[in-house]
Short mmCIF file of C-alpha atoms and ligand atoms in Angstrom, two decimals:
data_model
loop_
_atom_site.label_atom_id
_atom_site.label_comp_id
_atom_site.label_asym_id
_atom_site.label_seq_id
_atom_site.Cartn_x
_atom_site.Cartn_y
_atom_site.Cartn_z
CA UNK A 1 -44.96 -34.33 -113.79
CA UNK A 2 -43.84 -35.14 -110.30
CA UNK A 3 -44.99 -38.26 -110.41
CA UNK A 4 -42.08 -38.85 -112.42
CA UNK A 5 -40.57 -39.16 -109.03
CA UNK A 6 -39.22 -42.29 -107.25
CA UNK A 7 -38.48 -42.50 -103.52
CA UNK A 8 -35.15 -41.48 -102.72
CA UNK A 9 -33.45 -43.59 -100.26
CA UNK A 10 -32.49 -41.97 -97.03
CA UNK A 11 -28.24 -41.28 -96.81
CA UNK A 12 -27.05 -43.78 -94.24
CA UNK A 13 -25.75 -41.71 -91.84
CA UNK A 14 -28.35 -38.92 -91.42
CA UNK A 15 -30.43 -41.83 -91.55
CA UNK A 16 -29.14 -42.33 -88.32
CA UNK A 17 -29.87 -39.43 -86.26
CA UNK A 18 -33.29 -40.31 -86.80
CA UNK A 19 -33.44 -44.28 -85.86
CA UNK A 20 -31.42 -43.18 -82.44
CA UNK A 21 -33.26 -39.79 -81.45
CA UNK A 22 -36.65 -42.77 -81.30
CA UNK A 23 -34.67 -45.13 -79.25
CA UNK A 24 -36.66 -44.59 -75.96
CA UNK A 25 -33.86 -46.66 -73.95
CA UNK A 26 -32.08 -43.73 -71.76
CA UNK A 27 -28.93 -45.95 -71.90
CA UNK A 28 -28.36 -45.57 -75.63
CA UNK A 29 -25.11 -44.54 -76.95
CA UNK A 30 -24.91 -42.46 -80.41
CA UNK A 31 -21.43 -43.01 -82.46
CA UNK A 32 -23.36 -41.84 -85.76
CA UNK A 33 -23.10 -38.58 -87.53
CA UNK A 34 -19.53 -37.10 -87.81
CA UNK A 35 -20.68 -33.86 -85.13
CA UNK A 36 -18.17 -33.56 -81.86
CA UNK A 37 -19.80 -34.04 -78.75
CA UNK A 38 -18.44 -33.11 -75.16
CA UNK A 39 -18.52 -35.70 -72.22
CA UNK A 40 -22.20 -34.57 -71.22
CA UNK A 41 -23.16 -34.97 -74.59
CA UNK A 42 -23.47 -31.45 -75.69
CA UNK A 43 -21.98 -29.88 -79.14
CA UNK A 44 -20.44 -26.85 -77.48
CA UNK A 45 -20.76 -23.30 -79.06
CA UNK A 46 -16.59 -22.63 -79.13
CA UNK A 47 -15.48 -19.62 -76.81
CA UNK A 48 -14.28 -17.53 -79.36
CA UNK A 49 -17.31 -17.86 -81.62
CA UNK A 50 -19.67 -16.40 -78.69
CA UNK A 51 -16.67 -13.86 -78.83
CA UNK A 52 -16.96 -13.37 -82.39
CA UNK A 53 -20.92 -13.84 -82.28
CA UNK A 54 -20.87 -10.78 -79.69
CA UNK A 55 -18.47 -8.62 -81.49
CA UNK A 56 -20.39 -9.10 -84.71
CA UNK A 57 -23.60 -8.27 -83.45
CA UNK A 58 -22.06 -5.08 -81.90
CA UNK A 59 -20.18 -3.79 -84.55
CA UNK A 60 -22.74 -5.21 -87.53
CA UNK A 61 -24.32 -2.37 -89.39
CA UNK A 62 -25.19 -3.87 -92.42
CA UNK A 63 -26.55 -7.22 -93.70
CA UNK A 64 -25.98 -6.04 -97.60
CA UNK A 65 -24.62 -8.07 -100.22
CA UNK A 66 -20.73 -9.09 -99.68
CA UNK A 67 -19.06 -10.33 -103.36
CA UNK A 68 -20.06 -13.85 -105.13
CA UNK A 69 -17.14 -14.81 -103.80
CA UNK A 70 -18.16 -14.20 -99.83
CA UNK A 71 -16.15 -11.62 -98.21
CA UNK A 72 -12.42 -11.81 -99.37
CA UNK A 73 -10.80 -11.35 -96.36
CA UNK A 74 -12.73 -14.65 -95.74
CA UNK A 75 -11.13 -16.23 -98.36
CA UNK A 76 -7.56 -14.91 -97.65
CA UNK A 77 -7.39 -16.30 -94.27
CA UNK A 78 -8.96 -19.98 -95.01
CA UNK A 79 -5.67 -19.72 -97.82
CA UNK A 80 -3.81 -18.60 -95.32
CA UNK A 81 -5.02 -21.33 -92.61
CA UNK A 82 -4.46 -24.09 -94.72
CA UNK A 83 -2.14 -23.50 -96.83
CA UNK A 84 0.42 -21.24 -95.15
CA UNK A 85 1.95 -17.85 -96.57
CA UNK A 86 3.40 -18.13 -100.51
CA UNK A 87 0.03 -19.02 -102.51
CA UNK A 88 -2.28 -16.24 -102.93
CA UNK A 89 -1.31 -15.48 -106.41
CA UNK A 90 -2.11 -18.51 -107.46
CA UNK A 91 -5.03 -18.90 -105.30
CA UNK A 92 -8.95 -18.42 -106.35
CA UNK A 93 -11.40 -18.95 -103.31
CA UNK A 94 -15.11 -18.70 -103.32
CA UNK A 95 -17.23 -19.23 -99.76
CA UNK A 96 -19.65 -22.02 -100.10
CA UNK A 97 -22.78 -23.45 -97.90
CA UNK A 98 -20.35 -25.98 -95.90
CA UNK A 99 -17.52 -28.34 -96.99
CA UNK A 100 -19.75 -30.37 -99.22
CA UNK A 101 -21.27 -26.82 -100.82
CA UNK A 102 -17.42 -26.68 -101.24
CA UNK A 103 -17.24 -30.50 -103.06
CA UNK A 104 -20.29 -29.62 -105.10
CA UNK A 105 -19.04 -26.42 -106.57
CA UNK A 106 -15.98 -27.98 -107.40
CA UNK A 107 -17.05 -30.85 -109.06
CA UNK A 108 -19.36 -28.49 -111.54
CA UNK A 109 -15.85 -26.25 -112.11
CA UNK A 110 -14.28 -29.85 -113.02
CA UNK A 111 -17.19 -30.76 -115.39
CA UNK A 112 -17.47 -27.54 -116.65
CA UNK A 113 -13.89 -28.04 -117.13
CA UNK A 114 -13.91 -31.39 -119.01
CA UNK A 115 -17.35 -32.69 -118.83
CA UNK A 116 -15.67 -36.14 -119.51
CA UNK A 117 -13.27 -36.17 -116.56
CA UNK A 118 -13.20 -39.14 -114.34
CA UNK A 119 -13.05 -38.58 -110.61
CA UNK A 120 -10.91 -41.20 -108.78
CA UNK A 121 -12.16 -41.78 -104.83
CA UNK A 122 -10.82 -43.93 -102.21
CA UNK A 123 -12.51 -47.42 -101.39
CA UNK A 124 -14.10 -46.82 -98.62
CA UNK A 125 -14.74 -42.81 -98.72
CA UNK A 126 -17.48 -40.21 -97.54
CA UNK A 127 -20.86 -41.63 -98.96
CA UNK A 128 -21.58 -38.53 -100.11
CA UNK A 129 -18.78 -38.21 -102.47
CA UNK A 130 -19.78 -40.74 -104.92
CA UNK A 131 -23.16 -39.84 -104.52
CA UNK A 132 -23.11 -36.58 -106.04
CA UNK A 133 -20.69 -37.40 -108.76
CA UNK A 134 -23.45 -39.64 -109.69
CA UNK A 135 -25.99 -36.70 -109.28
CA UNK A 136 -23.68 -35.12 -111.55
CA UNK A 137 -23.68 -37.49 -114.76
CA UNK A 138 -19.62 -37.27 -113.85
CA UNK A 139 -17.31 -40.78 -114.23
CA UNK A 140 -15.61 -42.43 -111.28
CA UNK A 141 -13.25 -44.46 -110.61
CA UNK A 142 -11.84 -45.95 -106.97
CA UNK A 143 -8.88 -47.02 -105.44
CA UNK A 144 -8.30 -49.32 -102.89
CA UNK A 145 -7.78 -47.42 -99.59
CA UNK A 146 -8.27 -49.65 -96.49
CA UNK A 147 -6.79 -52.59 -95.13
CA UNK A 148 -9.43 -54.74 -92.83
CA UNK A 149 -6.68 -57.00 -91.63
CA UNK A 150 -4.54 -54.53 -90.54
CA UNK A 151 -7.30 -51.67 -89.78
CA UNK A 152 -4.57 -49.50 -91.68
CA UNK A 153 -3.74 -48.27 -95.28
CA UNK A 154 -3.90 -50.64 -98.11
CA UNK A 155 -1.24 -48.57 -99.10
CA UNK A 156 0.03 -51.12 -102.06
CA UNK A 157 -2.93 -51.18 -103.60
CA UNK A 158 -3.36 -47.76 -103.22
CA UNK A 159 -0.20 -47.07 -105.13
CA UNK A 160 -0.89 -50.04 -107.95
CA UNK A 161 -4.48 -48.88 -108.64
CA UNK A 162 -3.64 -44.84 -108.78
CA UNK A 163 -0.99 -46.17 -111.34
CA UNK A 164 -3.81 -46.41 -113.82
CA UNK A 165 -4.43 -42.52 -113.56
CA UNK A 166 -4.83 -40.88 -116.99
CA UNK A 167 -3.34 -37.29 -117.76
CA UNK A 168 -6.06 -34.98 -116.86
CA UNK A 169 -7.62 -37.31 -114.25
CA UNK A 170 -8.67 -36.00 -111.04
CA UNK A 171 -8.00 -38.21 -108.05
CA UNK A 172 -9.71 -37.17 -104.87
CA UNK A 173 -7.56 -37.07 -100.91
CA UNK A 174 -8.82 -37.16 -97.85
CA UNK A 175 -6.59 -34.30 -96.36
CA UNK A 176 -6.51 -35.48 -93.02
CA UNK A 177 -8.81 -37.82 -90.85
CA UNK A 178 -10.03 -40.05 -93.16
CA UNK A 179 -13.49 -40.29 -93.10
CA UNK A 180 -15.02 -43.17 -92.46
CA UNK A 181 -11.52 -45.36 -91.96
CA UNK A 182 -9.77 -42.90 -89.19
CA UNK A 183 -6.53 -44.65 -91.23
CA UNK A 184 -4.14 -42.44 -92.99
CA UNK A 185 -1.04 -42.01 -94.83
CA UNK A 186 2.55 -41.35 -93.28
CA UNK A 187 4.38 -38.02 -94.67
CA UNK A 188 6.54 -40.63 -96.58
CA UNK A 189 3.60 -42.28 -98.28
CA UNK A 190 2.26 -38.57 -98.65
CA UNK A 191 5.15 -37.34 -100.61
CA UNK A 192 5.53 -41.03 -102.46
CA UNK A 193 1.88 -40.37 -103.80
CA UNK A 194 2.29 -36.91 -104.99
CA UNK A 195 5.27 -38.22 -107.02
CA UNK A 196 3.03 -40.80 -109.00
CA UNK A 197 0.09 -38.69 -109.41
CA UNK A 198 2.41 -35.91 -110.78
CA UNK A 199 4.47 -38.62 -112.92
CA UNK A 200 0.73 -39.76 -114.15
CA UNK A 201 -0.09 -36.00 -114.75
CA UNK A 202 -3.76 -36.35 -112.61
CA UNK A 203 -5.10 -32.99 -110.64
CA UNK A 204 -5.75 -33.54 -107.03
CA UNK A 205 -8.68 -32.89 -105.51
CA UNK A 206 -8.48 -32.23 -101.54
CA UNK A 207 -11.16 -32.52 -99.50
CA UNK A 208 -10.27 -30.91 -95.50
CA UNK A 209 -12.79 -31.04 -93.26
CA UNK A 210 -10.94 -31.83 -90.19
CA UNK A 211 -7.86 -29.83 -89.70
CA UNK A 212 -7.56 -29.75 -86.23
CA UNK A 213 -8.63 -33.03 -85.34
CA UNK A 214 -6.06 -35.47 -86.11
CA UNK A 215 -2.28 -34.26 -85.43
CA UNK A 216 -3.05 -30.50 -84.96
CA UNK A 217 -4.20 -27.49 -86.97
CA UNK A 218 -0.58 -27.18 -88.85
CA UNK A 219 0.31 -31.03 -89.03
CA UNK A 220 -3.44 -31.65 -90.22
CA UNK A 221 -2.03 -29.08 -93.25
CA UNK A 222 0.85 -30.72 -93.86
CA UNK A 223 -0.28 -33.39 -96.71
CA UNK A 224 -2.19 -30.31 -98.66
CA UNK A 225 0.97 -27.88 -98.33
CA UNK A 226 2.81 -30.84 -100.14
CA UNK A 227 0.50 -31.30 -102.77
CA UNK A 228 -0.35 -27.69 -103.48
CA UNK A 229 3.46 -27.05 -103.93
CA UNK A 230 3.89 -30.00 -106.36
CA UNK A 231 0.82 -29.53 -108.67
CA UNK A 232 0.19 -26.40 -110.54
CA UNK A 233 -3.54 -27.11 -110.38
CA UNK A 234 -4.80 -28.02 -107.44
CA UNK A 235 -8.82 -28.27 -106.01
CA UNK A 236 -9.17 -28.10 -101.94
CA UNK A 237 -12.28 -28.66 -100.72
CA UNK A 238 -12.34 -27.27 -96.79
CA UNK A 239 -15.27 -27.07 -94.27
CA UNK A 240 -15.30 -24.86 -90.89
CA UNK A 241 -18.25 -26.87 -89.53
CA UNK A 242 -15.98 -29.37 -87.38
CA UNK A 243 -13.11 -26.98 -86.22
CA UNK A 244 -15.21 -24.40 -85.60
CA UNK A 245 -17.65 -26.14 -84.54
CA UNK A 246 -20.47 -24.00 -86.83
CA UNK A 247 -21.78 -26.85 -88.18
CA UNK A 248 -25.68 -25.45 -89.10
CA UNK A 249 -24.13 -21.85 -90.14
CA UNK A 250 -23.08 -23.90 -93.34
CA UNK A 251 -19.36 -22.35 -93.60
CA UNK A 252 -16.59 -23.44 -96.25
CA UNK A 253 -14.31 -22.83 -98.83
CA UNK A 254 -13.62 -23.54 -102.44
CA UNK A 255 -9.80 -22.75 -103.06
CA UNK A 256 -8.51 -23.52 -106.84
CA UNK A 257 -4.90 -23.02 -107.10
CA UNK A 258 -3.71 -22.46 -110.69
CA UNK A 259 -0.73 -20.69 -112.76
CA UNK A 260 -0.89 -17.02 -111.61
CA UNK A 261 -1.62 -15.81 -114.84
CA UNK A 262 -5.25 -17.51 -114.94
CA UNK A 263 -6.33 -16.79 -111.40
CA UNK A 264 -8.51 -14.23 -112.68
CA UNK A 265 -9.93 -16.13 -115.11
CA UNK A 266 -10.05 -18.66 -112.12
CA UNK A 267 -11.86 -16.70 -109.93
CA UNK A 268 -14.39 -15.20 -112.47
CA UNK A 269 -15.57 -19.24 -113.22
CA UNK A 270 -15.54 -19.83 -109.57
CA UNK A 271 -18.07 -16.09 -108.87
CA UNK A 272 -20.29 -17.56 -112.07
CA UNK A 273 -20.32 -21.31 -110.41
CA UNK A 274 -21.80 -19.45 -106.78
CA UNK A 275 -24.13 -17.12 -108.95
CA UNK A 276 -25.66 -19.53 -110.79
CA UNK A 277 -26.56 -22.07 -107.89
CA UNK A 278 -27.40 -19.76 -104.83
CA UNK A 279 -25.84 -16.06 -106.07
CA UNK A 280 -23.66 -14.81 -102.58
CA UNK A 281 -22.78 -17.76 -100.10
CA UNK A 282 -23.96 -17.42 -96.76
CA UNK A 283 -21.97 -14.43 -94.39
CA UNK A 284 -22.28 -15.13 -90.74
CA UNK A 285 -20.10 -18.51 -90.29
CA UNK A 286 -17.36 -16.59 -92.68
CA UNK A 287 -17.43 -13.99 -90.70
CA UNK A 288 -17.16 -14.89 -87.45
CA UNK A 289 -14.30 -17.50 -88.91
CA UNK A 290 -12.47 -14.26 -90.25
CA UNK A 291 -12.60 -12.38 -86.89
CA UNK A 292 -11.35 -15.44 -85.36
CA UNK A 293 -8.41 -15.60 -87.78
CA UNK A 294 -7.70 -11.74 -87.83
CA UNK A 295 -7.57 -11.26 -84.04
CA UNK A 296 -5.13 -12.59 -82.01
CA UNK A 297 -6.40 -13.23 -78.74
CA UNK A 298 -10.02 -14.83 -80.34
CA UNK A 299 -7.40 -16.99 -82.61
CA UNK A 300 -5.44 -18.12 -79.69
CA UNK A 301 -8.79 -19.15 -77.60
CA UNK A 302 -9.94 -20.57 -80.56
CA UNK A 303 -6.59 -22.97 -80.92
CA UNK A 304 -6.71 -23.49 -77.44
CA UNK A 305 -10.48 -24.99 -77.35
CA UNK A 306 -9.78 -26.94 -80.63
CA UNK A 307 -6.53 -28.66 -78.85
CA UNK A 308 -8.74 -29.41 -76.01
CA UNK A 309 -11.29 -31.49 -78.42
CA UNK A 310 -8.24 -33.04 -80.08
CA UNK A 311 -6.33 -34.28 -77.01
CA UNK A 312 -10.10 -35.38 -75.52
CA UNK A 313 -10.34 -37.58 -79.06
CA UNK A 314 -7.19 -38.75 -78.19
CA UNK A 315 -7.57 -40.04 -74.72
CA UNK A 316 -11.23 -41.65 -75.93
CA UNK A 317 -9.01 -43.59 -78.64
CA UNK A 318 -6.41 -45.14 -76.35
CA UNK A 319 -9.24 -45.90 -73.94
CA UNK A 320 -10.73 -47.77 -76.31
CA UNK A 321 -7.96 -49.49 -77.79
CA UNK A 322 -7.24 -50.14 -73.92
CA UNK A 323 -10.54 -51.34 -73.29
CA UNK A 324 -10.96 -53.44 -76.58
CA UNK A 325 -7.82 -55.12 -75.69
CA UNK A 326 -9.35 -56.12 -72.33
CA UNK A 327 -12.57 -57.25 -73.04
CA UNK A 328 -11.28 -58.97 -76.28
CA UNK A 329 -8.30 -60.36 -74.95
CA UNK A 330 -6.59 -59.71 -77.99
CA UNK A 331 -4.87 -56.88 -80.10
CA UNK A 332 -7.29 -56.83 -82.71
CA UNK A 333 -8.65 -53.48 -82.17
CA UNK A 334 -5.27 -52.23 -80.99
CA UNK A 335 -5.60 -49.69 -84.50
CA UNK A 336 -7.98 -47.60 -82.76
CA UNK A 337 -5.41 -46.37 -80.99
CA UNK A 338 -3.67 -45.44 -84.44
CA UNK A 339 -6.03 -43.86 -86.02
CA UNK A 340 -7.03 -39.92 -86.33
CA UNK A 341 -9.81 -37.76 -86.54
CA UNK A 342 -12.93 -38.16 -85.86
CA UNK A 343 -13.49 -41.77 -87.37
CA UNK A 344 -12.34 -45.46 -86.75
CA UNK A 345 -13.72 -48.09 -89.03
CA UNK A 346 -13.85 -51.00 -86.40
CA UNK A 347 -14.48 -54.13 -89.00
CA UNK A 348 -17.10 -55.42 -87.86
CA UNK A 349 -19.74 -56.99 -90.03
CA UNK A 350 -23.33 -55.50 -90.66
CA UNK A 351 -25.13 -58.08 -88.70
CA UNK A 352 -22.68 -57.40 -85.67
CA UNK A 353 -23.36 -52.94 -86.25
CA UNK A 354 -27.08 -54.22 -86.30
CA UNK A 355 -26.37 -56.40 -83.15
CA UNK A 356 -25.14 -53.79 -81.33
CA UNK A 357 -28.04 -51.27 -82.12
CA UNK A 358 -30.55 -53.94 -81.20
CA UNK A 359 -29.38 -55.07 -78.21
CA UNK A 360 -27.28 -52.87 -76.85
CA UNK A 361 -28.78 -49.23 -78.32
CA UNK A 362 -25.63 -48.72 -79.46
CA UNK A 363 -25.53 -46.75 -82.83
CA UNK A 364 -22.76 -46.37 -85.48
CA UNK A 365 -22.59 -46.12 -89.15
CA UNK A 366 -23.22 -49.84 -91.13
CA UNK A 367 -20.12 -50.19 -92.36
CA UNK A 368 -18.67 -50.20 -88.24
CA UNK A 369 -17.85 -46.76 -88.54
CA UNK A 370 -17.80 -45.03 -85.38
CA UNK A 371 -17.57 -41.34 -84.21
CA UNK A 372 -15.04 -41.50 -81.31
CA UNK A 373 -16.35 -38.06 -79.83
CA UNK A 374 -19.76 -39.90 -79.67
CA UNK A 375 -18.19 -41.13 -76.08
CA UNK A 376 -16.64 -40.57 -72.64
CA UNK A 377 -15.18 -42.39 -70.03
CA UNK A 378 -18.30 -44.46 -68.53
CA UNK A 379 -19.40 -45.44 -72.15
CA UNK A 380 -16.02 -46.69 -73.11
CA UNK A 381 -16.07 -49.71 -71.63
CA UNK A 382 -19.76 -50.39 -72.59
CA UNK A 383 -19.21 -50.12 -75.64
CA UNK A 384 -15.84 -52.40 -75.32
CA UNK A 385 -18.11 -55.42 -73.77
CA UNK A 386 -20.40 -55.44 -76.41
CA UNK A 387 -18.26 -55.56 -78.89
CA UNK A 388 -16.55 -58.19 -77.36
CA UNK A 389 -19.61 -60.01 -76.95
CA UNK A 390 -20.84 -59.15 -80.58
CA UNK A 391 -17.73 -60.34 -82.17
CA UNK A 392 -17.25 -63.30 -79.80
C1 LMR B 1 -20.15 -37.40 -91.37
O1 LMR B 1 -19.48 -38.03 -92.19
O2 LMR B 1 -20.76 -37.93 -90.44
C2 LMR B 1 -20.23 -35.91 -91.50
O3 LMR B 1 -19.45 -35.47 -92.55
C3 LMR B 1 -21.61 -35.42 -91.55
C4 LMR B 1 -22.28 -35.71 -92.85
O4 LMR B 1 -22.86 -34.78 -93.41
O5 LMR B 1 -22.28 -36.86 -93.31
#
């Protein structure tokens, strides 16, 4: 039977950790996988997690079964979090394995749904996103996201191609942080978009997994708040691995917001969807993400670390923008500066990305994506010369 089976190849960016961690040159410079990294290097364990972790392992005296749905007070607070007070009778949450256990388990409610639904996803978006809609046997569709010339939003052909929505589409948002572009849309082009997709009667599809990173925890929000009060069924997709930095603990959330009458009937598809692929979602990252939430001194330690990452993003942008500027002598990367989150696509060409792994050791996604909190202040400019000489 199995050999039925063809090689698989590798995803492009975990393909990455791999090529760099057998780089033996101790100058090399990893922009790869999406995972925030401190000046030395290090993925820091946040304060208030050790807090929580400590707490927990106290005060733990059971490891028994929570619901299907994860603990609810879990699911209460990521509503809560992200969406603000005002939706939890029309919310339905489930805890998932991650953000992308999150995406999966959504895109099986959609097809369970309407197996014939068409997904819509921005050109560029998360690799991952088209790939398991194709996993799925589900249709897609794009629209045009990114502009290379400007390094911002296409946002006109955003606008012209999500006019070809059909009633009953669903059209997939990058909350916040656009991933891999770092380019996003203004609150005005926010609330411009939920007015066609409403007028074209599609169901967004949100996927968060960096609130926190981009404006701040309650700006990050903002876009979802304004499309989960315009729609009466919305999907969010949200992952704790980046802003609480529990990235191998696997901790997310499924939210479906429908009319309040069906949230039962909501939640009960959501339970079956989690029993049928892995029965109860993992506990620990929930939980330790609930005593965050539910305590006020972990919560503010926990905003206060997550500001520091932020601003540190921030600074490593303008550096680079500063530093691109000088060792370009021109304002072509000036966007860098712009953009939020984790992620700037730099526009660069695959031969240049390959360039600068050969020759420099310098490692970031093909398509010139690059993870900002990959450096610090001495690899800045490094990377700004090379580039310059790449592209020069
Ligand atoms: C990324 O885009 O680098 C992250 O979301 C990690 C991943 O799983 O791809």
């Amino acid at each position: 039977m199995f050999e039925q089976l063809t090689p698989i190849a590798q995803d492009k960016i975990l393909q990455l950790i791999a090529l760099y961690r057998d780089d033996p040159r101790p100058d090399k410079i990893d922009l790869g996988v999406g995972v925030y990294k401190d000046a030395s290097g290090l993925t820091p364990v946040m304060r208030a997690v050790k807090a929580a972790e400590r707490q927990l392992w106290e005060a733990e005296t059971t490891k028994t079964y929570t619901t299907l749905a994860g603990d609810p007070a879990f699911g209460a607070a990521m509503v809560d979090l992200i969406l603000g007070a005002g939706f939890a009778s029309r919310a339905a949450a489930i805890a998932t394995p991650g953000g992308t256990g999150a995406i999966r388990q959504a895109l099986e409610l959609i097809r369970m749904a309407n197996p014939a639904a068409k997904v819509w996803l921005s050109h560029p978006t998360w690799p991952n996103h088209p790939s398991i809609i194709k996993y799925l046997g589900m249709q897609m569709a794009e629209y045009r996201y990114f502009d290379t010339a400007t390094g911002g939003v296409d946002f006109d052909g955003l606008l012209a191609d999500l006019g070809r929505v059909a009633a009953g589409d669903v059209v997939l948002l990058h909350g916040c942080c656009h991933n891999p572009t770092g380019a996003n849309l203004t609150g005005s082009q926010w609330e411009q978009l939920a007015a066609l997709l409403a007028q074209r009667g599609a169901v967004p599809f949100v996927d968060l997994a960096y609130q926190g990173f981009g404006d701040g925890l309650t700006a990050d929000a903002a876009a979802t708040r304004l499309i989960a009060g315009a729609f009466p069924e919305v999907l969010i997709a949200a992952s704790c691995s980046k802003n609480f930095g529990i990235y191998r603990e696997r901790t997310g959330v499924l939210i479906a917001l429908t009319q309040p009458a069906r949230t039962d009937v909501m939640q009960g598809n959501l339970n079956f969807l989690n029993r049928q692929n892995y029965s109860f979602p993992p506990d620990h990252g929930a939980r330790l993400v609930t005593m965050i939430l539910g305590d006020a001194s972990l919560r503010v330690d926990w905003m206060r670390e997550l500001e520091e990452l932020r601003q540190n993003m921030l600074s490593l942008r303008q550096g680079l923008a500063d530093a691109l500027r000088s060792a370009t002598n021109s304002d072509r990367f000036d966007f860098v500066a712009r953009h939020r989150g984790m992620f700037s696509r730099l526009g660069l060409s695959e031969a240049e990305v390959l360039r600068l792994r050969q020759d420099f050791g310098i490692y970031m996604v093909g398509d010139s994506r690059i993870n900002i909190a990959g450096l610090n202040a001495a690899s800045v400019p490094i990377l700004a010369r090379a580039i310059a000489q790449v592209v020069g």
